[in-house]
Amino acid sequence: MTKERLECVDAGSEYCPCYLAETNNCITCSHLQGKDFCDCNWRGVCIYQEYAWNGYKSKFNRTTTKAAIVKRINVTDNCTVLELKVTKTLARQLSEAGSYVFLRDINLPSYFDVPMSIMDTDVTNGCVYIAYQKLGSKTKKLDDTKDKLFLRGPYWNGVFGLRNLKKVKNSKCLIVARGIAQAPSVLVAKKLIRNNNEIVMIIDKGKVGKNFIDEYLEGLNLNIVEENVMQEKGILLIKNILKNENISLIYSGGSDVLHSKLINMIDDLSIEPYIVATNNGEICCGEGICGSCSTRLKDGTIVKTCKTQVDARKIIERRVCID
Ligand code: FES
């Protein structure tokens, strides 16, 4: 079985090459994995050449900056939306689907860094919008933060299937967004709209108990339906759309269980829309260093999901049983 050629989301960006190149652990470049042959997924940039031109060392590291909390909206008991002031450059860098940052209270140590998807951005005013659900120690502590946060970014691998998302044009797409994963769905919807796609969006309040993205979708030409997609009626609705609407791309914003449910439906109907799905990996450093996000694919390849773009199906089949 041939091993996967892996695609790093940072390849070709100003953050490539990174520390992984210095330690011969580059995700994409075979030379920077210690091999003596060239075998990368060519994406218009030679990572090895960039590394050599940069004096055989990594480029810029992401910095941690202070971001002021402009507004805090308590959506429900367990869900909060933050509007944060950042530079216009950072707001622009975070405007693509799959963008995320690390946040923490300025009085807490670095291991409180918590990855948060970007829900929306305002590039003109230099603001980003983030929604979080209070679950563990990190998010509960985030809730205690007064007026400023530490913010580290930009990061981009919050969604698998970015290549598919970028290439679908003038087609019909289905977005399923559940619970707190409604948040990353906003930038996905905006991307698909920019590419002139027709979108049916099913919003499931999930455990946060509310549709909190409506106002960020205002003015977009979307067909929005609210439904519990884990129950019979919602499942039937999705099946009907998939069967009758010639869907070219399906986006699953939710848990791995939701991802696998949708993949099973697609397989049962023998259709092949592109799949885009939220990255639900345990992200800790975001730099491919700590290994907390590592997932072993069927062929034995270990993938660091904080930086690697992988076919959503391949990741999900390792985490949840797809029958
Ligand atoms: S989060 Fe640390 S390696 Fe991916």
mmCIF file of C-alpha atoms and ligand atoms in Angstrom:
data_model
loop_
_atom_site.group_PDB
_atom_site.id
_atom_site.type_symbol
_atom_site.label_atom_id
_atom_site.label_comp_id
_atom_site.label_asym_id
_atom_site.label_seq_id
_atom_site.Cartn_x
_atom_site.Cartn_y
_atom_site.Cartn_z
ATOM 1 C CA MET A 1 0.000 0.000 0.000
ATOM 2 C CA THR A 2 1.484 3.378 -0.992
ATOM 3 C CA LYS A 3 1.655 5.847 1.813
ATOM 4 C CA GLU A 4 -0.216 9.156 1.634
ATOM 5 C CA ARG A 5 1.591 12.212 0.330
ATOM 6 C CA LEU A 6 0.638 14.771 2.908
ATOM 7 C CA GLU A 7 -0.364 18.339 2.263
ATOM 8 C CA CYS A 8 0.550 20.914 4.903
ATOM 9 C CA VAL A 9 -1.910 23.792 5.130
ATOM 10 C CA ASP A 10 1.002 26.202 5.787
ATOM 11 C CA ALA A 11 3.009 25.197 2.681
ATOM 12 C CA GLY A 12 3.776 28.275 0.616
ATOM 13 C CA SER A 13 2.682 30.669 3.348
ATOM 14 C CA GLU A 14 4.910 33.124 5.209
ATOM 15 C CA TYR A 15 5.086 30.554 8.037
ATOM 16 C CA CYS A 16 6.738 27.914 5.835
ATOM 17 C CA PRO A 17 9.264 26.379 6.366
ATOM 18 C CA CYS A 18 8.670 25.934 10.092
ATOM 19 C CA TYR A 19 10.472 24.173 12.944
ATOM 20 C CA LEU A 20 9.478 20.820 11.429
ATOM 21 C CA ALA A 21 11.882 21.547 8.544
ATOM 22 C CA GLU A 22 14.744 22.185 10.985
ATOM 23 C CA THR A 23 14.171 18.807 12.620
ATOM 24 C CA ASN A 24 13.681 16.853 9.366
ATOM 25 C CA ASN A 25 9.992 16.327 10.125
ATOM 26 C CA CYS A 26 8.449 18.475 7.375
ATOM 27 C CA ILE A 27 4.926 17.264 6.587
ATOM 28 C CA THR A 28 5.274 17.726 2.825
ATOM 29 C CA CYS A 29 8.922 17.962 1.645
ATOM 30 C CA SER A 30 10.756 14.625 1.361
ATOM 31 C CA HIS A 31 14.183 16.339 1.496
ATOM 32 C CA LEU A 32 13.180 17.964 4.753
ATOM 33 C CA GLN A 33 12.181 14.537 6.039
ATOM 34 C CA GLY A 34 15.793 13.420 5.641
ATOM 35 C CA LYS A 35 15.249 11.586 2.324
ATOM 36 C CA ASP A 36 17.567 12.102 -0.657
ATOM 37 C CA PHE A 37 14.854 12.305 -3.305
ATOM 38 C CA CYS A 38 12.192 14.827 -4.233
ATOM 39 C CA ASP A 39 8.606 13.626 -3.769
ATOM 40 C CA CYS A 40 6.258 16.357 -2.619
ATOM 41 C CA ASN A 41 2.804 17.526 -3.593
ATOM 42 C CA TRP A 42 4.062 20.421 -5.716
ATOM 43 C CA ARG A 43 1.948 23.468 -4.889
ATOM 44 C CA GLY A 44 3.894 26.121 -6.742
ATOM 45 C CA VAL A 45 6.499 26.546 -4.009
ATOM 46 C CA CYS A 46 9.586 24.447 -3.287
ATOM 47 C CA ILE A 47 9.760 24.219 0.499
ATOM 48 C CA TYR A 48 13.368 23.014 0.401
ATOM 49 C CA GLN A 49 14.396 25.987 -1.744
ATOM 50 C CA GLU A 50 12.621 28.372 0.633
ATOM 51 C CA TYR A 51 14.463 26.711 3.508
ATOM 52 C CA ALA A 52 17.848 27.088 1.749
ATOM 53 C CA TRP A 53 17.154 30.730 0.809
ATOM 54 C CA ASN A 54 16.267 31.423 4.411
ATOM 55 C CA GLY A 55 19.711 30.276 5.594
ATOM 56 C CA TYR A 56 18.632 26.690 6.421
ATOM 57 C CA LYS A 57 16.322 27.737 9.206
ATOM 58 C CA SER A 58 12.599 28.192 9.756
ATOM 59 C CA LYS A 59 10.797 31.425 8.870
ATOM 60 C CA PHE A 60 8.597 33.605 11.088
ATOM 61 C CA ASN A 61 6.895 32.093 14.067
ATOM 62 C CA ARG A 62 3.382 33.029 14.928
ATOM 63 C CA THR A 63 3.378 35.613 17.650
ATOM 64 C CA THR A 64 1.205 35.951 20.708
ATOM 65 C CA THR A 65 -0.393 39.381 20.967
ATOM 66 C CA LYS A 66 -2.904 41.008 23.250
ATOM 67 C CA ALA A 67 -6.383 41.395 21.805
ATOM 68 C CA ALA A 68 -8.961 43.641 23.420
ATOM 69 C CA ILE A 69 -12.445 42.249 23.965
ATOM 70 C CA VAL A 70 -14.679 44.758 22.188
ATOM 71 C CA LYS A 71 -17.914 42.944 22.928
ATOM 72 C CA ARG A 72 -19.004 39.831 24.809
ATOM 73 C CA ILE A 73 -22.415 38.351 24.077
ATOM 74 C CA ASN A 74 -23.734 35.590 26.304
ATOM 75 C CA VAL A 75 -25.762 33.660 23.758
ATOM 76 C CA THR A 76 -26.938 30.973 26.205
ATOM 77 C CA ASP A 77 -25.773 29.667 29.597
ATOM 78 C CA ASN A 78 -22.978 27.726 27.952
ATOM 79 C CA CYS A 79 -22.197 29.701 24.802
ATOM 80 C CA THR A 80 -20.501 33.081 24.386
ATOM 81 C CA VAL A 81 -19.568 35.172 21.377
ATOM 82 C CA LEU A 82 -16.528 37.447 21.547
ATOM 83 C CA GLU A 83 -15.682 40.334 19.276
ATOM 84 C CA LEU A 84 -11.906 40.863 19.450
ATOM 85 C CA LYS A 85 -9.832 43.762 18.191
ATOM 86 C CA VAL A 86 -6.861 42.637 16.081
ATOM 87 C CA THR A 87 -4.748 44.181 13.327
ATOM 88 C CA LYS A 88 -6.363 44.520 9.907
ATOM 89 C CA THR A 89 -3.666 42.210 8.525
ATOM 90 C CA LEU A 90 -4.529 39.477 11.010
ATOM 91 C CA ALA A 91 -8.259 39.918 10.378
ATOM 92 C CA ARG A 92 -7.565 39.452 6.666
ATOM 93 C CA GLN A 93 -5.388 36.388 7.279
ATOM 94 C CA LEU A 94 -8.208 34.886 9.331
ATOM 95 C CA SER A 95 -10.932 35.484 6.763
ATOM 96 C CA GLU A 96 -10.621 32.130 5.030
ATOM 97 C CA ALA A 97 -12.688 29.092 5.997
ATOM 98 C CA GLY A 98 -10.881 26.869 8.505
ATOM 99 C CA SER A 99 -9.075 29.746 10.245
ATOM 100 C CA TYR A 100 -8.467 29.492 13.961
ATOM 101 C CA VAL A 101 -6.441 31.102 16.737
ATOM 102 C CA PHE A 102 -5.357 30.228 20.256
ATOM 103 C CA LEU A 103 -6.793 32.297 23.102
ATOM 104 C CA ARG A 104 -6.049 32.525 26.814
ATOM 105 C CA ASP A 105 -6.488 34.878 29.728
ATOM 106 C CA ILE A 106 -3.419 37.128 30.066
ATOM 107 C CA ASN A 107 -2.936 36.017 33.678
ATOM 108 C CA LEU A 108 -2.754 32.321 32.865
ATOM 109 C CA PRO A 109 0.193 30.142 31.737
ATOM 110 C CA SER A 110 0.605 29.040 28.118
ATOM 111 C CA TYR A 111 -0.946 25.602 28.670
ATOM 112 C CA PHE A 112 -4.316 27.345 28.931
ATOM 113 C CA ASP A 113 -4.082 28.210 25.214
ATOM 114 C CA VAL A 114 -7.322 27.031 23.651
ATOM 115 C CA PRO A 115 -7.898 26.720 19.885
ATOM 116 C CA MET A 116 -10.934 28.650 18.654
ATOM 117 C CA SER A 117 -12.443 28.740 15.176
ATOM 118 C CA ILE A 118 -12.971 32.112 13.613
ATOM 119 C CA MET A 119 -16.675 32.658 13.062
ATOM 120 C CA ASP A 120 -16.399 35.890 11.102
ATOM 121 C CA THR A 121 -14.080 38.835 10.499
ATOM 122 C CA ASP A 122 -14.383 42.554 9.887
ATOM 123 C CA VAL A 123 -11.259 43.403 7.916
ATOM 124 C CA THR A 124 -12.086 47.126 7.624
ATOM 125 C CA ASN A 125 -12.193 47.612 11.376
ATOM 126 C CA GLY A 126 -9.715 44.879 12.344
ATOM 127 C CA CYS A 127 -12.085 42.634 14.306
ATOM 128 C CA VAL A 128 -12.662 38.902 14.574
ATOM 129 C CA TYR A 129 -15.686 37.075 16.010
ATOM 130 C CA ILE A 130 -15.354 33.865 17.974
ATOM 131 C CA ALA A 131 -17.973 31.665 19.626
ATOM 132 C CA TYR A 132 -17.086 29.238 22.386
ATOM 133 C CA GLN A 133 -18.925 26.701 24.472
ATOM 134 C CA LYS A 134 -17.966 26.296 28.118
ATOM 135 C CA LEU A 135 -16.851 22.713 28.480
ATOM 136 C CA GLY A 136 -13.470 22.155 30.139
ATOM 137 C CA SER A 137 -10.950 24.108 32.227
ATOM 138 C CA LYS A 138 -9.681 26.193 29.319
ATOM 139 C CA THR A 139 -13.027 27.466 28.109
ATOM 140 C CA LYS A 140 -14.319 28.018 31.650
ATOM 141 C CA LYS A 141 -11.254 30.132 32.395
ATOM 142 C CA LEU A 142 -11.751 32.021 29.144
ATOM 143 C CA ASP A 143 -15.079 33.030 30.540
ATOM 144 C CA ASP A 144 -13.399 34.779 33.505
ATOM 145 C CA THR A 145 -11.315 37.011 31.213
ATOM 146 C CA LYS A 146 -12.008 40.700 31.698
ATOM 147 C CA ASP A 147 -10.971 43.035 28.885
ATOM 148 C CA LYS A 148 -7.922 41.508 27.130
ATOM 149 C CA LEU A 149 -6.835 38.105 25.900
ATOM 150 C CA PHE A 150 -3.634 36.592 24.599
ATOM 151 C CA LEU A 151 -4.173 35.621 20.961
ATOM 152 C CA ARG A 152 -1.810 33.475 18.840
ATOM 153 C CA GLY A 153 -2.332 32.958 15.126
ATOM 154 C CA PRO A 154 -3.197 32.795 12.302
ATOM 155 C CA TYR A 155 -3.808 29.045 11.869
ATOM 156 C CA TRP A 156 -5.810 27.535 9.042
ATOM 157 C CA ASN A 157 -6.494 23.845 9.430
ATOM 158 C CA GLY A 158 -9.838 24.037 11.223
ATOM 159 C CA VAL A 159 -11.590 22.418 8.274
ATOM 160 C CA PHE A 160 -10.667 19.348 6.189
ATOM 161 C CA GLY A 161 -11.277 19.468 2.450
ATOM 162 C CA LEU A 162 -10.230 23.089 1.803
ATOM 163 C CA ARG A 163 -9.140 22.183 -1.720
ATOM 164 C CA ASN A 164 -12.684 20.964 -2.468
ATOM 165 C CA LEU A 165 -14.190 24.035 -0.907
ATOM 166 C CA LYS A 166 -12.124 26.292 -3.143
ATOM 167 C CA LYS A 167 -12.821 24.513 -6.393
ATOM 168 C CA VAL A 168 -16.623 24.108 -6.278
ATOM 169 C CA LYS A 169 -18.255 26.823 -8.379
ATOM 170 C CA ASN A 170 -21.743 27.461 -9.771
ATOM 171 C CA SER A 171 -23.056 24.352 -8.019
ATOM 172 C CA LYS A 172 -25.480 23.272 -5.316
ATOM 173 C CA CYS A 173 -24.035 22.739 -1.843
ATOM 174 C CA LEU A 174 -25.400 21.513 1.465
ATOM 175 C CA ILE A 175 -24.137 22.905 4.772
ATOM 176 C CA VAL A 176 -25.041 21.084 7.979
ATOM 177 C CA ALA A 177 -24.028 23.068 11.055
ATOM 178 C CA ARG A 178 -24.661 21.765 14.568
ATOM 179 C CA GLY A 179 -24.104 23.182 18.051
ATOM 180 C CA ILE A 180 -20.937 25.189 18.563
ATOM 181 C CA ALA A 181 -19.752 24.079 15.099
ATOM 182 C CA GLN A 182 -22.210 26.605 13.669
ATOM 183 C CA ALA A 183 -19.356 29.078 14.166
ATOM 184 C CA PRO A 184 -16.856 27.828 11.526
ATOM 185 C CA SER A 185 -19.749 27.343 9.086
ATOM 186 C CA VAL A 186 -20.116 31.094 8.522
ATOM 187 C CA LEU A 187 -16.791 31.470 6.685
ATOM 188 C CA VAL A 188 -17.524 28.251 4.774
ATOM 189 C CA ALA A 189 -20.874 29.666 3.609
ATOM 190 C CA LYS A 190 -19.243 32.955 2.605
ATOM 191 C CA LYS A 191 -16.585 31.146 0.588
ATOM 192 C CA LEU A 192 -19.189 29.080 -1.270
ATOM 193 C CA ILE A 193 -21.320 32.150 -1.963
ATOM 194 C CA ARG A 194 -18.286 34.006 -3.376
ATOM 195 C CA ASN A 195 -17.927 31.130 -5.834
ATOM 196 C CA ASN A 196 -21.506 31.564 -6.953
ATOM 197 C CA ASN A 197 -22.853 28.401 -5.371
ATOM 198 C CA GLU A 198 -26.447 27.817 -4.355
ATOM 199 C CA ILE A 199 -26.625 26.779 -0.706
ATOM 200 C CA VAL A 200 -29.071 24.932 1.489
ATOM 201 C CA MET A 201 -27.999 25.374 5.097
ATOM 202 C CA ILE A 202 -29.407 23.221 7.890
ATOM 203 C CA ILE A 203 -28.754 24.689 11.315
ATOM 204 C CA ASP A 204 -29.144 22.444 14.340
ATOM 205 C CA LYS A 205 -28.995 24.265 17.693
ATOM 206 C CA GLY A 206 -27.368 21.200 19.237
ATOM 207 C CA LYS A 207 -26.124 21.459 22.818
ATOM 208 C CA VAL A 208 -25.715 25.254 22.729
ATOM 209 C CA GLY A 209 -29.504 25.457 22.339
ATOM 210 C CA LYS A 210 -29.615 28.362 19.920
ATOM 211 C CA ASN A 211 -28.998 29.372 16.338
ATOM 212 C CA PHE A 212 -26.389 32.079 16.957
ATOM 213 C CA ILE A 213 -25.061 32.628 13.431
ATOM 214 C CA ASP A 214 -28.122 34.181 11.797
ATOM 215 C CA GLU A 215 -26.863 37.750 12.098
ATOM 216 C CA TYR A 216 -23.474 36.811 10.556
ATOM 217 C CA LEU A 217 -25.263 35.314 7.566
ATOM 218 C CA GLU A 218 -27.481 38.333 6.980
ATOM 219 C CA GLY A 219 -27.617 39.501 3.381
ATOM 220 C CA LEU A 220 -26.256 36.216 2.028
ATOM 221 C CA ASN A 221 -28.375 34.361 -0.446
ATOM 222 C CA LEU A 222 -28.903 31.175 1.573
ATOM 223 C CA ASN A 223 -31.795 28.810 1.997
ATOM 224 C CA ILE A 224 -31.713 28.247 5.782
ATOM 225 C CA VAL A 225 -33.660 25.533 7.599
ATOM 226 C CA GLU A 226 -33.530 24.818 11.336
ATOM 227 C CA GLU A 227 -33.746 21.153 12.255
ATOM 228 C CA ASN A 228 -32.334 18.601 14.684
ATOM 229 C CA VAL A 229 -30.168 16.553 12.350
ATOM 230 C CA MET A 230 -29.639 13.736 14.838
ATOM 231 C CA GLN A 231 -33.348 12.884 14.814
ATOM 232 C CA GLU A 232 -35.487 11.100 12.253
ATOM 233 C CA LYS A 233 -37.002 14.258 10.699
ATOM 234 C CA GLY A 234 -33.634 15.927 10.207
ATOM 235 C CA ILE A 235 -32.041 12.776 8.815
ATOM 236 C CA LEU A 236 -34.919 12.419 6.352
ATOM 237 C CA LEU A 237 -34.549 16.047 5.306
ATOM 238 C CA ILE A 238 -30.841 15.596 4.571
ATOM 239 C CA LYS A 239 -31.483 12.358 2.680
ATOM 240 C CA ASN A 240 -34.122 14.056 0.516
ATOM 241 C CA ILE A 241 -31.838 16.962 -0.292
ATOM 242 C CA LEU A 242 -28.960 14.630 -1.152
ATOM 243 C CA LYS A 243 -31.255 12.482 -3.300
ATOM 244 C CA ASN A 244 -33.053 15.221 -5.213
ATOM 245 C CA GLU A 245 -30.841 18.294 -5.351
ATOM 246 C CA ASN A 246 -27.710 17.194 -7.195
ATOM 247 C CA ILE A 247 -25.465 18.340 -4.360
ATOM 248 C CA SER A 248 -21.828 18.859 -5.411
ATOM 249 C CA LEU A 249 -20.433 19.531 -1.955
ATOM 250 C CA ILE A 250 -21.553 18.682 1.552
ATOM 251 C CA TYR A 251 -20.105 20.437 4.573
ATOM 252 C CA SER A 252 -20.410 18.779 7.954
ATOM 253 C CA GLY A 253 -19.987 21.167 10.870
ATOM 254 C CA GLY A 254 -20.290 19.097 14.006
ATOM 255 C CA SER A 255 -18.933 16.083 15.839
ATOM 256 C CA ASP A 256 -17.239 13.079 14.241
ATOM 257 C CA VAL A 257 -20.529 11.224 14.801
ATOM 258 C CA LEU A 258 -22.314 13.754 12.575
ATOM 259 C CA HIS A 259 -19.531 13.473 9.979
ATOM 260 C CA SER A 260 -19.854 9.698 9.878
ATOM 261 C CA LYS A 261 -23.673 9.843 9.694
ATOM 262 C CA LEU A 262 -23.449 12.099 6.637
ATOM 263 C CA ILE A 263 -20.771 9.957 5.002
ATOM 264 C CA ASN A 264 -22.932 6.871 5.554
ATOM 265 C CA MET A 265 -25.910 8.630 3.903
ATOM 266 C CA ILE A 266 -23.790 9.558 0.891
ATOM 267 C CA ASP A 267 -22.546 5.996 0.570
ATOM 268 C CA ASP A 268 -26.064 4.554 0.896
ATOM 269 C CA LEU A 269 -27.257 6.819 -1.904
ATOM 270 C CA SER A 270 -24.177 6.011 -4.050
ATOM 271 C CA ILE A 271 -23.496 9.670 -4.713
ATOM 272 C CA GLU A 272 -20.125 11.369 -4.566
ATOM 273 C CA PRO A 273 -20.308 14.994 -3.475
ATOM 274 C CA TYR A 274 -17.095 16.559 -2.216
ATOM 275 C CA ILE A 275 -16.881 16.315 1.554
ATOM 276 C CA VAL A 276 -15.733 19.191 3.734
ATOM 277 C CA ALA A 277 -15.793 18.744 7.514
ATOM 278 C CA THR A 278 -14.716 20.471 10.691
ATOM 279 C CA ASN A 279 -11.431 19.274 12.166
ATOM 280 C CA ASN A 280 -12.345 17.886 15.573
ATOM 281 C CA GLY A 281 -8.805 16.835 16.541
ATOM 282 C CA GLU A 282 -7.325 17.614 19.950
ATOM 283 C CA ILE A 283 -5.229 20.602 18.968
ATOM 284 C CA CYS A 284 -2.708 21.772 21.521
ATOM 285 C CA CYS A 285 0.314 23.571 19.977
ATOM 286 C CA GLY A 286 -1.009 23.992 16.413
ATOM 287 C CA GLU A 287 2.566 23.783 15.097
ATOM 288 C CA GLY A 288 2.958 20.066 14.467
ATOM 289 C CA ILE A 289 5.291 19.748 17.449
ATOM 290 C CA CYS A 290 3.434 18.351 20.465
ATOM 291 C CA GLY A 291 1.734 15.414 18.716
ATOM 292 C CA SER A 292 -1.578 15.741 20.560
ATOM 293 C CA CYS A 293 -3.519 15.941 17.297
ATOM 294 C CA SER A 294 -1.818 12.903 15.690
ATOM 295 C CA THR A 295 -4.086 10.384 13.984
ATOM 296 C CA ARG A 296 -2.943 7.152 12.343
ATOM 297 C CA LEU A 297 -4.526 6.570 8.911
ATOM 298 C CA LYS A 298 -5.443 3.089 7.653
ATOM 299 C CA ASP A 299 -2.128 2.782 5.763
ATOM 300 C CA GLY A 300 -0.167 3.487 8.941
ATOM 301 C CA THR A 301 0.690 7.103 8.098
ATOM 302 C CA ILE A 302 0.623 9.304 11.176
ATOM 303 C CA VAL A 303 -0.989 12.634 10.428
ATOM 304 C CA LYS A 304 -0.673 15.775 12.498
ATOM 305 C CA THR A 305 -4.133 17.128 11.989
ATOM 306 C CA CYS A 306 -3.361 20.637 13.243
ATOM 307 C CA LYS A 307 -1.497 21.320 9.983
ATOM 308 C CA THR A 308 -2.284 18.535 7.533
ATOM 309 C CA GLN A 309 -5.103 18.644 5.018
ATOM 310 C CA VAL A 310 -6.489 15.130 4.761
ATOM 311 C CA ASP A 311 -9.526 13.662 3.066
ATOM 312 C CA ALA A 312 -12.201 13.996 5.788
ATOM 313 C CA ARG A 313 -13.366 10.449 5.127
ATOM 314 C CA LYS A 314 -9.916 9.021 5.916
ATOM 315 C CA ILE A 315 -9.747 10.813 9.252
ATOM 316 C CA ILE A 316 -13.287 9.949 10.273
ATOM 317 C CA GLU A 317 -12.999 6.276 9.424
ATOM 318 C CA ARG A 318 -10.164 6.041 11.972
ATOM 319 C CA ARG A 319 -12.116 7.741 14.723
ATOM 320 C CA VAL A 320 -15.665 6.537 14.217
ATOM 321 C CA CYS A 321 -16.942 3.338 12.672
ATOM 322 C CA ILE A 322 -18.357 3.977 9.198
ATOM 323 C CA ASP A 323 -20.636 1.069 8.299
HETATM 324 S S1 FES B 1 -1.458 20.254 17.978
HETATM 325 FE FE1 FES B 1 0.606 19.911 18.506
HETATM 326 S S2 FES B 1 1.241 18.638 16.897
HETATM 327 FE FE2 FES B 1 -0.729 19.168 16.283
#
